[in-house]
Coordinates of C-alpha atoms in Angstrom, one line a residue:
M12 CA 0.0 0.0 0.0
S13 CA 1.4 3.4 -1.0
P14 CA 1.6 5.8 2.0
R15 CA -1.0 8.5 2.2
R16 CA 0.4 11.9 2.1
G17 CA -0.8 15.5 2.1
P18 CA -3.8 17.0 3.8
L19 CA -6.3 14.9 5.6
S20 CA -9.4 14.2 3.5
A21 CA -12.9 12.8 4.0
G22 CA -13.1 9.1 4.1
E23 CA -9.8 8.7 6.0
R24 CA -9.4 7.3 9.5
V25 CA -7.5 9.6 11.8
Q26 CA -6.1 9.2 15.4
L27 CA -6.8 11.8 18.0
T28 CA -4.3 11.9 20.9
D29 CA -4.6 14.2 23.9
R30 CA -2.0 15.4 26.3
R31 CA -2.6 12.4 28.6
G32 CA -1.9 9.9 25.9
R33 CA -5.5 8.8 25.5
R34 CA -6.4 7.9 21.9
L35 CA -9.5 8.1 19.8
T36 CA -9.8 6.8 16.2
V37 CA -12.5 8.2 13.9
M38 CA -13.3 8.3 10.2
L39 CA -13.7 11.8 8.8
E40 CA -17.0 12.5 7.1
P41 CA -18.4 15.7 5.4
G42 CA -20.5 17.4 8.1
G43 CA -19.4 14.8 10.6
L44 CA -19.0 15.4 14.3
T45 CA -17.1 13.5 17.0
Q46 CA -18.1 13.7 20.6
T47 CA -15.3 13.4 23.2
D48 CA -15.3 13.5 27.0
H49 CA -14.2 17.1 26.7
G50 CA -16.4 18.6 24.0
L51 CA -17.1 18.3 20.3
L52 CA -14.8 18.1 17.2
P53 CA -16.4 19.0 13.9
H54 CA -14.8 17.1 11.1
E55 CA -14.9 20.2 8.9
A56 CA -12.3 21.7 11.2
I57 CA -10.0 18.6 10.6
I58 CA -10.4 18.0 6.9
G59 CA -7.7 19.7 4.9
L60 CA -5.2 20.0 7.8
P61 CA -1.8 18.3 7.5
E62 CA -0.8 15.5 9.9
G63 CA 0.6 16.7 13.2
S64 CA -1.9 19.5 13.5
V65 CA -3.5 20.3 16.9
V66 CA -7.3 20.8 17.1
V67 CA -9.4 22.0 20.0
T68 CA -12.8 20.8 21.0
I69 CA -15.8 23.2 21.1
S70 CA -18.8 23.3 23.4
A71 CA -22.3 22.4 22.5
D72 CA -23.3 26.1 22.6
K73 CA -20.6 27.0 20.1
W74 CA -21.7 24.1 17.9
R75 CA -25.3 25.3 18.0
Q76 CA -24.2 28.8 17.0
M77 CA -22.2 27.4 14.1
R78 CA -25.1 25.3 12.9
H79 CA -27.5 28.3 13.3
Q80 CA -25.2 30.5 11.2
Q81 CA -24.9 27.9 8.5
D82 CA -28.7 27.6 8.4
V83 CA -29.0 31.4 8.1
D84 CA -26.3 31.5 5.3
T85 CA -28.0 28.8 3.4
D86 CA -31.5 29.8 4.3
T87 CA -32.3 26.3 5.5
Q88 CA -33.6 24.8 8.7
A89 CA -31.9 21.3 8.8
P90 CA -33.0 19.5 11.9
D91 CA -30.2 18.1 14.1
R92 CA -31.2 14.6 15.0
A93 CA -28.0 13.6 16.8
K94 CA -28.2 16.4 19.5
P95 CA -24.7 15.5 20.9
W96 CA -24.7 18.5 23.2
K97 CA -27.0 16.7 25.6
S98 CA -24.0 15.2 27.3
S99 CA -21.4 17.8 26.3
R100 CA -23.1 21.0 27.4
G101 CA -20.6 23.7 28.4
I102 CA -17.4 21.6 27.7
G103 CA -14.7 22.6 25.2
G104 CA -11.1 23.8 24.8
W105 CA -9.4 20.4 25.0
A106 CA -6.6 19.9 22.6
F107 CA -5.9 16.8 20.4
T108 CA -3.1 16.0 18.0
I109 CA -4.2 14.6 14.7
M110 CA -2.3 11.8 12.9
R111 CA -3.0 9.1 10.4
P112 CA -3.0 5.8 12.4
R113 CA -0.1 3.3 12.1
L114 CA -1.0 -0.3 11.3
E115 CA -0.6 -1.2 15.0
D116 CA -3.0 1.7 16.0
Y117 CA -5.5 0.6 13.4
I118 CA -5.5 -3.1 14.5
L119 CA -6.1 -2.1 18.2
S120 CA -8.9 0.3 17.4
M121 CA -10.7 -1.4 14.5
P122 CA -14.1 -3.1 14.9
R123 CA -13.9 -6.7 16.0
G124 CA -15.9 -9.8 15.5
A125 CA -13.5 -12.4 16.8
Q126 CA -10.7 -11.8 19.2
I127 CA -7.7 -10.3 17.3
M128 CA -4.1 -11.4 17.2
Y129 CA -2.0 -8.7 19.0
P130 CA 0.4 -6.6 16.9
K131 CA 3.4 -8.0 18.8
D132 CA 2.4 -11.5 17.6
V133 CA 1.5 -10.3 14.1
A134 CA 5.0 -8.8 13.8
R135 CA 6.7 -12.0 15.0
V136 CA 4.7 -14.2 12.6
I137 CA 5.9 -12.1 9.7
L138 CA 9.5 -12.2 10.8
L139 CA 9.6 -15.9 11.9
G140 CA 7.6 -17.0 8.9
D141 CA 9.9 -15.0 6.6
I142 CA 7.0 -13.4 4.8
R143 CA 8.2 -11.0 2.2
P144 CA 6.9 -9.1 -0.9
G145 CA 5.7 -11.2 -3.8
M146 CA 5.1 -14.4 -1.7
R147 CA 2.0 -16.7 -1.9
V148 CA 0.6 -17.1 1.6
L149 CA -2.2 -19.4 2.8
E150 CA -4.0 -18.3 6.0
S151 CA -6.5 -20.3 8.0
G152 CA -8.7 -18.3 10.3
A153 CA -9.1 -14.7 9.3
G154 CA -11.1 -13.6 12.4
S155 CA -11.4 -9.9 12.5
G156 CA -8.5 -9.4 10.0
A157 CA -5.6 -8.4 12.2
M158 CA -3.2 -11.0 10.9
S159 CA -4.6 -10.6 7.4
L160 CA -3.7 -6.9 7.4
G161 CA -0.1 -7.7 8.4
L162 CA 0.2 -10.4 5.8
L163 CA -1.3 -8.1 3.0
D164 CA 1.1 -5.3 4.0
A165 CA 4.1 -7.7 4.0
I166 CA 3.4 -9.4 0.6
G167 CA 2.6 -6.2 -1.2
T168 CA 0.6 -5.9 -4.4
E169 CA 2.7 -8.5 -6.2
G170 CA 2.0 -11.2 -3.7
K171 CA -1.2 -13.3 -3.1
L172 CA -3.0 -14.0 0.2
T173 CA -5.6 -16.8 0.3
S174 CA -7.5 -16.9 3.6
I175 CA -10.0 -19.5 4.7
E176 CA -12.5 -18.4 7.4
R177 CA -15.2 -20.8 8.7
R178 CA -17.7 -18.1 9.6
E179 CA -19.2 -15.8 6.9
E180 CA -19.8 -12.9 9.4
F181 CA -16.2 -13.0 10.5
A182 CA -15.0 -12.9 6.9
R183 CA -17.2 -9.8 6.3
V184 CA -15.7 -8.1 9.3
A185 CA -12.1 -8.9 8.1
M186 CA -12.8 -7.7 4.6
G187 CA -14.4 -4.5 5.9
N188 CA -11.5 -3.7 8.1
A189 CA -9.0 -4.3 5.3
T190 CA -11.0 -2.2 2.9
V191 CA -11.2 0.7 5.3
F192 CA -7.4 0.5 6.1
F193 CA -6.2 0.3 2.5
G194 CA -8.8 2.6 1.1
H195 CA -10.0 -0.1 -1.3
R196 CA -10.7 -3.9 -1.4
P197 CA -7.2 -5.5 -1.7
A198 CA -7.0 -7.2 -5.1
Q199 CA -4.3 -9.6 -3.9
W200 CA -6.6 -11.1 -1.3
D201 CA -8.7 -14.2 -2.0
L202 CA -10.9 -14.6 1.1
R203 CA -12.9 -17.8 1.1
T204 CA -15.6 -19.0 3.5
G205 CA -16.0 -22.6 4.6
D206 CA -14.2 -25.6 6.1
F207 CA -10.4 -25.6 5.7
D208 CA -9.9 -29.2 4.6
T209 CA -12.8 -28.9 2.1
L210 CA -11.6 -25.7 0.5
A211 CA -7.9 -26.6 0.7
A212 CA -8.5 -29.8 -1.2
D213 CA -9.3 -27.7 -4.3
L214 CA -6.1 -25.7 -4.1
P215 CA -3.2 -26.8 -6.3
E216 CA -0.2 -28.7 -5.0
D217 CA 2.9 -26.8 -4.0
E218 CA 1.0 -23.5 -4.5
F219 CA 2.1 -21.6 -1.4
D220 CA 5.4 -20.4 0.0
R221 CA 4.1 -19.8 3.5
I222 CA 1.2 -21.0 5.6
V223 CA -0.2 -19.3 8.8
L224 CA -2.6 -21.3 11.0
D225 CA -4.7 -19.6 13.7
M226 CA -7.2 -22.1 14.7
L227 CA -8.3 -24.5 17.5
D228 CA -6.8 -27.7 16.1
P229 CA -4.0 -27.0 13.6
W230 CA -2.6 -30.6 14.0
N231 CA -5.6 -31.8 12.0
R232 CA -4.6 -29.6 9.1
L233 CA -1.1 -30.9 8.5
E234 CA -2.0 -33.3 5.7
Q235 CA -3.5 -30.6 3.5
A236 CA -1.0 -28.0 4.6
Y237 CA 1.9 -30.2 3.4
R238 CA 0.2 -31.0 0.1
V239 CA -0.2 -27.3 -0.9
M240 CA 3.1 -26.1 0.5
S241 CA 6.2 -25.8 -1.6
P242 CA 9.3 -27.7 -0.3
G243 CA 11.1 -25.6 2.2
G244 CA 8.0 -23.5 2.9
V245 CA 7.5 -22.2 6.4
L246 CA 4.5 -23.2 8.5
T247 CA 3.6 -20.8 11.4
A248 CA 0.9 -21.7 13.9
Y249 CA -0.5 -19.5 16.6
V250 CA -2.0 -21.4 19.6
T251 CA -3.0 -20.1 23.0
T252 CA -2.7 -23.1 25.4
T253 CA 0.1 -25.5 26.3
T254 CA -2.0 -28.5 25.5
Q255 CA -2.5 -27.2 21.9
L256 CA 1.2 -26.5 21.7
S257 CA 2.2 -29.9 22.8
R258 CA -0.2 -31.7 20.6
L259 CA 0.8 -29.8 17.5
A260 CA 4.5 -30.2 18.1
E261 CA 4.2 -34.0 18.6
A262 CA 2.0 -34.2 15.5
L263 CA 4.7 -32.5 13.4
R264 CA 7.3 -34.8 14.7
A265 CA 5.2 -37.9 14.2
D266 CA 4.4 -36.8 10.6
G267 CA 8.1 -36.9 9.7
R268 CA 7.7 -34.4 6.8
W269 CA 8.3 -31.3 8.9
T270 CA 11.5 -30.0 10.5
E271 CA 11.9 -29.9 14.3
P272 CA 9.4 -27.2 15.4
G273 CA 10.6 -24.0 16.9
I274 CA 8.5 -22.6 19.7
M275 CA 8.4 -19.1 21.3
E276 CA 6.2 -16.5 22.9
S277 CA 6.5 -12.8 23.0
L278 CA 6.0 -10.6 26.1
E279 CA 5.6 -6.9 25.7
R280 CA 6.4 -4.3 28.4
S281 CA 6.4 -0.5 27.9
W282 CA 8.7 1.8 29.8
K283 CA 8.3 5.3 31.3
A284 CA 11.1 7.8 30.8
D285 CA 10.3 11.2 32.4
G286 CA 13.4 12.9 33.8
L287 CA 14.8 10.6 36.5
A288 CA 11.7 8.5 36.6
V289 CA 12.9 5.8 34.3
R290 CA 11.1 2.5 35.0
P291 CA 8.8 -0.1 33.5
E292 CA 5.1 0.7 33.2
H293 CA 3.0 -1.0 35.8
E294 CA 0.9 -2.8 33.2
M295 CA 2.2 -5.1 30.4
I296 CA 0.9 -7.4 27.7
G297 CA 1.8 -10.8 29.0
H298 CA 1.0 -14.1 27.5
T299 CA -1.3 -13.9 24.5
G300 CA -0.2 -17.1 22.6
F301 CA 2.5 -19.4 21.4
L302 CA 4.1 -19.2 18.0
L303 CA 5.3 -22.5 16.5
T304 CA 7.3 -22.6 13.2
S305 CA 8.4 -25.6 11.1
R306 CA 9.5 -26.1 7.5
A307 CA 8.3 -28.6 4.9
M308 CA 10.7 -31.3 3.8
A309 CA 11.1 -32.3 0.1
P310 CA 8.8 -35.2 -1.0
G311 CA 10.2 -38.6 0.2
Q312 CA 12.6 -37.1 2.7
Q313 CA 12.4 -37.6 6.4
A314 CA 13.1 -34.8 8.8
L315 CA 16.2 -35.2 11.0
R316 CA 15.6 -35.7 14.8
K317 CA 18.0 -35.3 17.6
H318 CA 18.8 -38.5 19.6
V319 CA 17.3 -38.6 23.1
R320 CA 19.5 -39.9 25.9
A321 CA 18.2 -43.1 27.5
T322 CA 18.4 -41.4 30.9
K323 CA 16.2 -38.6 29.7
D324 CA 13.0 -40.4 29.0
Y325 CA 10.3 -37.7 28.9
Q326 CA 8.0 -39.5 26.5
T327 CA 6.6 -42.1 28.8
D328 CA 3.7 -41.0 31.0
V329 CA 4.3 -41.6 34.7
D330 CA 0.9 -43.0 35.4
Q331 CA -0.2 -44.6 32.2
G332 CA 3.0 -45.7 30.6
R333 CA 4.9 -47.2 33.6
P334 CA 5.6 -50.9 33.0
P335 CA 4.2 -53.5 35.4
A336 CA 6.4 -54.9 38.2
K337 CA 8.9 -57.4 36.8
S338 CA 9.0 -59.6 39.8
S339 CA 6.3 -61.7 41.5
G340 CA 8.3 -61.8 44.8
S341 CA 7.7 -60.0 48.0
N342 CA 6.0 -56.7 48.4
R343 CA 9.3 -55.1 49.3
E344 CA 10.9 -56.3 46.1
R345 CA 8.0 -55.1 43.9
E346 CA 8.1 -51.7 45.6
K347 CA 11.9 -51.5 44.9
E348 CA 11.3 -52.3 41.2
D349 CA 8.5 -49.7 41.0
L350 CA 10.8 -47.1 42.5
E351 CA 13.5 -47.9 39.9
D352 CA 10.9 -47.6 37.1
L353 CA 9.9 -44.1 38.3
E354 CA 13.5 -43.1 38.7
D355 CA 14.1 -44.0 35.0
L356 CA 11.4 -41.4 34.0
E357 CA 13.1 -38.6 35.9
L358 CA 14.3 -35.7 33.7
R359 CA 17.2 -34.8 35.9
R360 CA 19.2 -37.8 37.0
V361 CA 21.7 -37.4 39.8
S362 CA 24.7 -39.7 40.0
D363 CA 25.4 -41.6 43.2
R364 CA 28.8 -39.9 43.5
K365 CA 27.2 -36.4 43.4
L366 CA 24.5 -37.4 45.8
R367 CA 27.0 -38.7 48.3
K368 CA 29.0 -35.5 48.1
V369 CA 25.8 -33.4 48.7
L370 CA 24.9 -35.5 51.7
R371 CA 28.5 -35.2 53.2
D372 CA 28.3 -31.4 52.8
L373 CA 24.9 -31.2 54.4
D374 CA 25.9 -33.5 57.3
H375 CA 29.0 -31.3 57.9
Q376 CA 26.8 -28.1 57.9
V377 CA 24.3 -29.7 60.3
R378 CA 27.1 -30.8 62.7
T379 CA 28.6 -27.3 62.5
L380 CA 25.2 -25.8 63.3
Q381 CA 24.6 -28.1 66.2
G382 CA 28.1 -27.5 67.6
G383 CA 27.5 -23.7 67.6
Q384 CA 24.2 -24.2 69.4
D385 CA 25.9 -26.4 72.1
Q386 CA 28.5 -23.7 72.7
K387 CA 25.7 -21.2 73.3
D388 CA 24.0 -23.4 75.7

């Protein structure tokens, strides 16, 4: 999308920011009016200004005078159905800075149907997934369009984004948000509504360079994902819970056609810098989701896996996978064997030599402590 320059015009979304840092995003309309907590902002006073201008709210009385003067000048008596001054009577004089919103600002303020992916995660998906201009990208789960906006911006007009959204109303929200942000319906976006497996089955093989999955059960989509992915393509999945993360990672490993998954999450914390008061803000955006990436192997090739040490068995479930007692002897012997089986499942084995050293050190410290107490007595 080419950047918008020049004076602000009707049909654009603008961001109002006051001295306290509070933000309000509105779309400019001819004859429009925005009501704030500190008065009214006529859109006619904003349209035509350059970015970075400061505008000041007016009171309801001032607005009525302006409307009355317009009616006199045009010899009309247009009724004012909105009557915004009912809650803004006598307020005015509050300053706002006017800017065109950044992509991050737009994502956080745009209308939502489904929960959005946060800008910090959108940015990481684009970087981790190596999504660049001209690429062909498949997205599952458009939601409200936050990730779609980032992908469309990353691939540019030469790329192609194919999104599959299960719910038609969510698809309409996503397309509406993209149309408002870009100023037109993106020609490089093919937004389809329906089941992922059904619609993906009609897509050509090796069609996509990158795939982004944001859905409840991405592990059930790996077969179709591999079929339509070019060899070496990057799969990026966004999941919110550890159970989803574990199941997807194990499914990728069991499939054998995907490289060892990389897993990360992004935490965001803002800072305050005001003179000597330099410290983190009290609030932060903590866990929002996990990002998992993996790459498609060439057909007929198996992904390499690291060897797991025998003493590091973390695949067997302690309760369900423990082998039965080997001996039919006494209860004491069976308990000893069960204990040995459990020790084999420990992730951090301690050698007998190290354990003896730890015990000697602790015994020495205990004796020293007791000797000091005896002397006091």
